[in-house]
Short mmCIF file of C-alpha atoms and ligand atoms in Angstrom, two decimals:
data_model
loop_
_atom_site.label_atom_id
_atom_site.label_comp_id
_atom_site.label_asym_id
_atom_site.label_seq_id
_atom_site.Cartn_x
_atom_site.Cartn_y
_atom_site.Cartn_z
CA MET A 1 183.20 147.69 -91.35
CA TYR A 2 182.29 145.06 -88.75
CA LYS A 3 184.35 142.45 -90.61
CA LYS A 4 187.40 144.75 -90.83
CA LYS A 5 187.53 145.11 -87.07
CA ILE A 6 187.93 141.38 -86.54
CA LYS A 7 191.56 140.29 -86.49
CA LYS A 8 192.51 137.17 -88.47
CA ASN A 9 193.19 135.14 -85.36
CA THR A 10 189.66 135.73 -84.08
CA ILE A 11 188.13 134.01 -87.10
CA THR A 12 187.33 130.32 -87.19
CA HIS A 13 185.31 128.02 -89.39
CA PHE A 14 181.74 126.93 -89.00
CA GLY A 15 181.47 124.35 -91.77
CA PHE A 16 182.82 126.15 -94.85
CA GLN A 17 181.96 129.62 -93.48
CA ASN A 18 184.44 131.86 -91.72
CA VAL A 19 182.86 133.24 -88.56
CA PRO A 20 184.07 135.26 -85.56
CA THR A 21 185.46 132.78 -83.04
CA PHE A 22 183.17 133.93 -80.27
CA ILE A 23 179.98 132.92 -82.12
CA LYS A 24 181.00 129.44 -83.26
CA SER A 25 179.82 127.71 -80.11
CA TYR A 26 176.49 129.57 -80.30
CA LEU A 27 176.04 128.44 -83.94
CA VAL A 28 176.96 124.84 -83.07
CA SER A 29 174.55 124.86 -80.15
CA ASN A 30 171.78 126.10 -82.44
CA VAL A 31 172.40 123.16 -84.78
CA PHE A 32 172.09 120.63 -81.95
CA HIS A 33 169.03 122.32 -80.42
CA LYS A 34 167.36 122.03 -83.83
CA VAL A 35 168.29 118.43 -84.65
CA ALA A 36 168.14 116.97 -81.12
CA THR A 37 164.79 115.17 -81.33
CA LYS A 38 165.69 113.52 -84.64
CA TYR A 39 169.39 113.03 -83.80
CA ASP A 40 169.35 109.28 -83.12
CA LEU A 41 167.07 108.47 -86.04
CA MET A 42 169.17 110.56 -88.43
CA ASN A 43 172.38 108.83 -87.29
CA ASP A 44 170.89 105.46 -88.15
CA LEU A 45 169.52 106.62 -91.49
CA MET A 46 172.58 108.55 -92.66
CA SER A 47 175.09 105.86 -91.71
CA PHE A 48 172.84 102.83 -92.44
CA GLY A 49 173.36 101.95 -88.77
CA ILE A 50 177.15 101.73 -89.17
CA HIS A 51 177.77 104.37 -86.45
CA ARG A 52 176.73 101.65 -83.95
CA ILE A 53 179.60 99.41 -85.11
CA TRP A 54 182.08 102.32 -84.89
CA LYS A 55 180.92 103.12 -81.34
CA GLN A 56 181.10 99.45 -80.34
CA PHE A 57 184.70 99.35 -81.59
CA LEU A 58 185.51 102.36 -79.40
CA ILE A 59 184.06 100.54 -76.41
CA GLN A 60 186.12 97.43 -77.20
CA GLN A 61 189.30 99.52 -77.33
CA SER A 62 188.48 101.47 -74.14
CA GLU A 63 189.88 98.94 -71.63
CA VAL A 64 187.21 100.14 -69.20
CA HIS A 65 186.58 97.83 -66.24
CA ASN A 66 184.37 97.50 -63.21
CA GLY A 67 184.76 100.46 -60.83
CA TYR A 68 186.27 102.85 -63.41
CA LYS A 69 185.47 106.57 -63.71
CA VAL A 70 184.66 107.46 -67.32
CA LEU A 71 183.95 110.79 -68.99
CA ASP A 72 181.71 110.69 -72.08
CA LEU A 73 182.65 114.12 -73.42
CA ALA A 74 180.15 115.84 -75.73
CA GLY A 75 178.12 112.75 -75.00
CA GLY A 76 174.83 114.07 -76.46
CA THR A 77 172.12 111.44 -76.42
CA GLY A 78 174.37 109.03 -74.54
CA ASP A 79 175.12 106.08 -76.86
CA LEU A 80 178.57 105.63 -75.29
CA SER A 81 177.34 106.23 -71.74
CA ILE A 82 174.84 103.38 -72.11
CA LYS A 83 177.66 100.98 -72.93
CA PHE A 84 180.13 102.39 -70.38
CA SER A 85 177.55 102.20 -67.59
CA LYS A 86 177.43 98.42 -68.05
CA LEU A 87 181.23 98.10 -68.02
CA VAL A 88 181.85 100.23 -64.90
CA GLY A 89 179.09 98.54 -62.89
CA LYS A 90 177.73 99.71 -59.55
CA LYS A 91 181.11 100.78 -58.18
CA GLY A 92 182.03 102.91 -61.17
CA ILE A 93 180.78 106.25 -62.48
CA VAL A 94 180.09 107.59 -65.96
CA ILE A 95 179.79 111.34 -66.50
CA LEU A 96 177.80 112.30 -69.57
CA LEU A 97 178.91 115.87 -70.28
CA ASP A 98 177.53 118.13 -72.99
CA ASN A 99 177.14 121.89 -73.31
CA ASN A 100 173.73 121.59 -74.95
CA ASP A 101 170.85 121.17 -72.51
CA THR A 102 168.45 119.82 -75.17
CA MET A 103 170.82 117.00 -76.15
CA LEU A 104 171.68 116.31 -72.52
CA ARG A 105 168.03 116.09 -71.44
CA LEU A 106 167.24 113.69 -74.30
CA GLY A 107 170.25 111.59 -73.30
CA GLN A 108 169.13 111.50 -69.68
CA LYS A 109 165.59 110.48 -70.69
CA LYS A 110 166.92 107.74 -72.99
CA LEU A 111 169.16 106.24 -70.29
CA ARG A 112 166.43 106.41 -67.64
CA ASN A 113 164.01 104.66 -70.00
CA LEU A 114 166.60 101.90 -70.30
CA GLY A 115 166.69 101.59 -66.51
CA ILE A 116 170.15 103.17 -66.17
CA LEU A 117 169.64 105.20 -63.01
CA ASN A 118 172.52 105.10 -60.58
CA ASN A 119 175.95 105.16 -62.14
CA VAL A 120 175.54 107.86 -64.82
CA HIS A 121 175.66 111.56 -63.92
CA TYR A 122 174.78 114.41 -66.26
CA ILE A 123 176.73 117.65 -66.43
CA GLN A 124 176.13 120.63 -68.69
CA ALA A 125 179.54 122.18 -69.36
CA ASN A 126 181.92 123.25 -72.08
CA ALA A 127 184.51 120.68 -73.16
CA GLU A 128 187.09 123.45 -73.17
CA PHE A 129 186.69 124.16 -69.42
CA LEU A 130 186.17 120.86 -67.64
CA PRO A 131 184.73 121.21 -64.13
CA PHE A 132 186.84 118.40 -62.63
CA SER A 133 190.07 118.22 -60.68
CA GLU A 134 193.18 116.80 -62.23
CA ASN A 135 193.72 113.02 -62.37
CA THR A 136 190.00 112.21 -62.03
CA PHE A 137 189.16 109.78 -64.85
CA ASN A 138 190.44 106.39 -66.00
CA CYS A 139 189.05 107.03 -69.46
CA VAL A 140 187.80 109.99 -71.51
CA ALA A 141 185.94 109.27 -74.74
CA ILE A 142 184.57 111.67 -77.37
CA SER A 143 182.50 110.42 -80.26
CA PHE A 144 181.66 112.84 -83.06
CA GLY A 145 182.19 115.80 -80.72
CA LEU A 146 185.71 117.19 -81.21
CA ARG A 147 184.87 118.42 -84.73
CA ASN A 148 182.42 120.90 -83.22
CA PHE A 149 184.68 122.46 -80.59
CA THR A 150 186.01 125.96 -81.15
CA TYR A 151 189.27 125.36 -79.31
CA LYS A 152 190.19 121.72 -79.95
CA GLN A 153 193.67 122.04 -78.48
CA LYS A 154 192.37 123.65 -75.30
CA SER A 155 189.95 120.79 -74.87
CA LEU A 156 192.72 118.21 -75.41
CA TYR A 157 194.79 119.92 -72.68
CA GLU A 158 191.78 119.78 -70.38
CA ILE A 159 191.33 116.07 -71.10
CA TYR A 160 195.00 115.47 -70.36
CA ARG A 161 194.62 117.32 -67.05
CA VAL A 162 191.56 115.36 -65.86
CA LEU A 163 192.86 111.92 -66.95
CA ARG A 164 194.66 109.86 -64.33
CA PRO A 165 198.19 108.66 -65.11
CA GLY A 166 197.67 105.47 -67.12
CA GLY A 167 194.29 106.77 -68.29
CA LYS A 168 193.12 106.39 -71.87
CA LEU A 169 191.78 108.91 -74.38
CA LEU A 170 189.57 107.75 -77.26
CA ILE A 171 188.40 110.05 -80.05
CA LEU A 172 185.99 108.76 -82.65
CA ASP A 173 185.14 111.08 -85.52
CA PHE A 174 184.69 111.30 -89.24
CA SER A 175 187.94 111.36 -91.15
CA ILE A 176 189.43 111.11 -94.63
CA PRO A 177 188.63 108.09 -96.84
CA THR A 178 191.74 106.20 -97.89
CA SER A 179 190.74 105.46 -101.51
CA LYS A 180 189.99 107.91 -104.33
CA LEU A 181 186.93 106.00 -105.51
CA LEU A 182 185.47 105.96 -102.00
CA THR A 183 186.15 109.71 -101.70
CA ILE A 184 184.18 110.42 -104.88
CA LEU A 185 181.23 108.26 -103.83
CA TYR A 186 181.32 109.60 -100.28
CA ASP A 187 181.37 113.24 -101.50
CA LEU A 188 178.41 112.58 -103.78
CA TYR A 189 176.48 110.98 -100.95
CA SER A 190 177.45 113.63 -98.38
CA PHE A 191 176.80 116.77 -100.39
CA HIS A 192 173.79 115.62 -102.40
CA ILE A 193 171.92 113.04 -100.32
CA ILE A 194 172.53 113.83 -96.63
CA PRO A 195 171.09 117.40 -96.67
CA LYS A 196 168.02 115.99 -98.48
CA ILE A 197 167.53 113.29 -95.83
CA GLY A 198 167.87 116.09 -93.22
CA LYS A 199 165.18 118.08 -94.99
CA ILE A 200 162.74 115.18 -95.17
CA ILE A 201 163.27 113.73 -91.68
CA ALA A 202 164.28 116.74 -89.57
CA GLN A 203 162.82 119.49 -91.80
CA ASP A 204 166.30 121.00 -91.69
CA SER A 205 168.77 120.71 -94.55
CA LYS A 206 171.08 123.52 -93.31
CA SER A 207 172.10 121.72 -90.11
CA TYR A 208 173.03 118.64 -92.13
CA GLN A 209 174.89 120.80 -94.63
CA TYR A 210 176.92 122.03 -91.61
CA LEU A 211 177.50 118.42 -90.54
CA VAL A 212 178.91 117.50 -93.95
CA GLU A 213 181.05 120.64 -94.18
CA SER A 214 182.37 120.30 -90.62
CA ILE A 215 183.60 116.80 -91.50
CA ARG A 216 185.64 118.23 -94.38
CA MET A 217 187.17 120.87 -92.07
CA HIS A 218 188.19 118.34 -89.40
CA PRO A 219 191.90 117.45 -89.17
CA ASP A 220 192.85 114.30 -91.09
CA GLN A 221 194.11 111.15 -89.32
CA GLU A 222 197.81 112.12 -89.17
CA THR A 223 197.14 115.79 -88.26
CA LEU A 224 194.91 114.77 -85.38
CA LYS A 225 197.47 112.20 -84.24
CA ASN A 226 200.15 114.95 -84.17
CA MET A 227 197.82 117.31 -82.30
CA ILE A 228 197.28 114.66 -79.62
CA LEU A 229 201.03 113.96 -79.40
CA SER A 230 201.79 117.70 -79.06
CA ILE A 231 199.67 117.85 -75.90
CA GLY A 232 201.88 115.23 -74.24
CA PHE A 233 199.87 112.03 -74.75
CA ASN A 234 201.77 108.80 -75.38
CA ASP A 235 201.33 105.74 -77.60
CA VAL A 236 199.00 107.60 -79.95
CA GLN A 237 197.54 105.38 -82.66
CA TYR A 238 194.51 105.40 -84.90
CA PHE A 239 192.30 102.84 -86.59
CA ASN A 240 190.58 103.63 -89.89
CA MET A 241 187.06 102.31 -90.11
CA THR A 242 184.87 101.85 -93.21
CA GLY A 243 187.78 102.86 -95.46
CA GLY A 244 188.70 105.92 -93.34
CA ILE A 245 185.21 107.47 -93.37
CA ALA A 246 185.61 107.35 -89.60
CA ALA A 247 188.74 106.96 -87.48
CA LEU A 248 189.31 106.08 -83.86
CA HIS A 249 192.32 107.74 -82.21
CA CYS A 250 193.60 106.23 -78.96
CA ALA A 251 196.25 107.59 -76.59
CA TYR A 252 197.44 107.31 -72.98
CA LYS A 253 198.53 109.77 -70.32
CA TYR A 254 201.54 108.38 -68.43
C1 SAM B 301 177.41 114.91 -83.15
S1 SAM B 301 176.96 115.04 -81.45
C2 SAM B 301 177.68 113.59 -80.76
C3 SAM B 301 176.88 113.02 -79.63
C4 SAM B 301 177.35 111.66 -79.12
N1 SAM B 301 178.69 111.74 -78.60
C5 SAM B 301 177.28 110.62 -80.21
O1 SAM B 301 178.33 110.10 -80.61
O2 SAM B 301 176.19 110.32 -80.68
C6 SAM B 301 178.03 116.30 -80.89
C7 SAM B 301 177.74 116.75 -79.49
O3 SAM B 301 178.79 117.63 -79.08
C8 SAM B 301 178.22 118.61 -78.24
N2 SAM B 301 179.16 119.74 -78.17
C9 SAM B 301 179.55 120.56 -79.17
N3 SAM B 301 180.42 121.47 -78.73
C10 SAM B 301 180.62 121.20 -77.41
C11 SAM B 301 181.42 121.79 -76.40
N4 SAM B 301 182.22 122.83 -76.66
N5 SAM B 301 181.38 121.27 -75.15
C12 SAM B 301 180.57 120.21 -74.87
N6 SAM B 301 179.78 119.62 -75.79
C13 SAM B 301 179.80 120.10 -77.06
C14 SAM B 301 176.91 118.93 -78.92
O4 SAM B 301 176.03 119.60 -78.08
C15 SAM B 301 176.45 117.55 -79.33
O5 SAM B 301 175.64 116.95 -78.35
#
């Protein structure tokens, strides 16, 4: 009865499950509240540390300089913000934005422990409704965040609005492996090993099952490129990394 009342366009996916659109963000938040304290450790274990190389590549492509204003969107525990804070220096500003207070607090603690005190600000907000005026940032970066948003297109429009003309968008996320053999091995690892690592380390296999499923539901390289183009961004290009397991999409607002 309850299901019948929900129109098709109010259904979205949460991993492989279809769920009413209005609860997706609540379900995603629950996942990140649960995994937050083990988030950094799990990233290193699951990716054998390779996520650090992917993030470093994003930073290299960012063209961020001294004095820039940068938005680390869905920034979580702040890996990108740490690196951006060094690039923007004392005259610049990094905003670490996340809608999950547990992730955000852990990020803030991590950066403070590293002595990063002055040029990073923390904002709890939804990526689909950015609390900034238009033409604010030189650069907006999202790593492993977009996949979790309910309204990806809405968020991309918001990013376009808050970027300055000439500003750069960078999106790092999991993507589609380019070889069949790698796909088979990657599927075996993702569906059979990752939830088990989640169970042992974070006492939570379900959240890591969601992670694996959400990766499979994320738009592939070309689809995401076309989504970004449809918003009005220019010079959209992507780089496959580790055989397409992850991809970095870059674009400009002119
Ligand atoms: C996989 S973590 C990525 C964290 C960090 N960017 C990194 O690369 O390690 C995804 C983050 O996206 C955040 N998130 C999910 N949906 C969001 C939304 N609608 N608005 C803002 N943040 C969101 C989660 O709270 C979580 O911290």
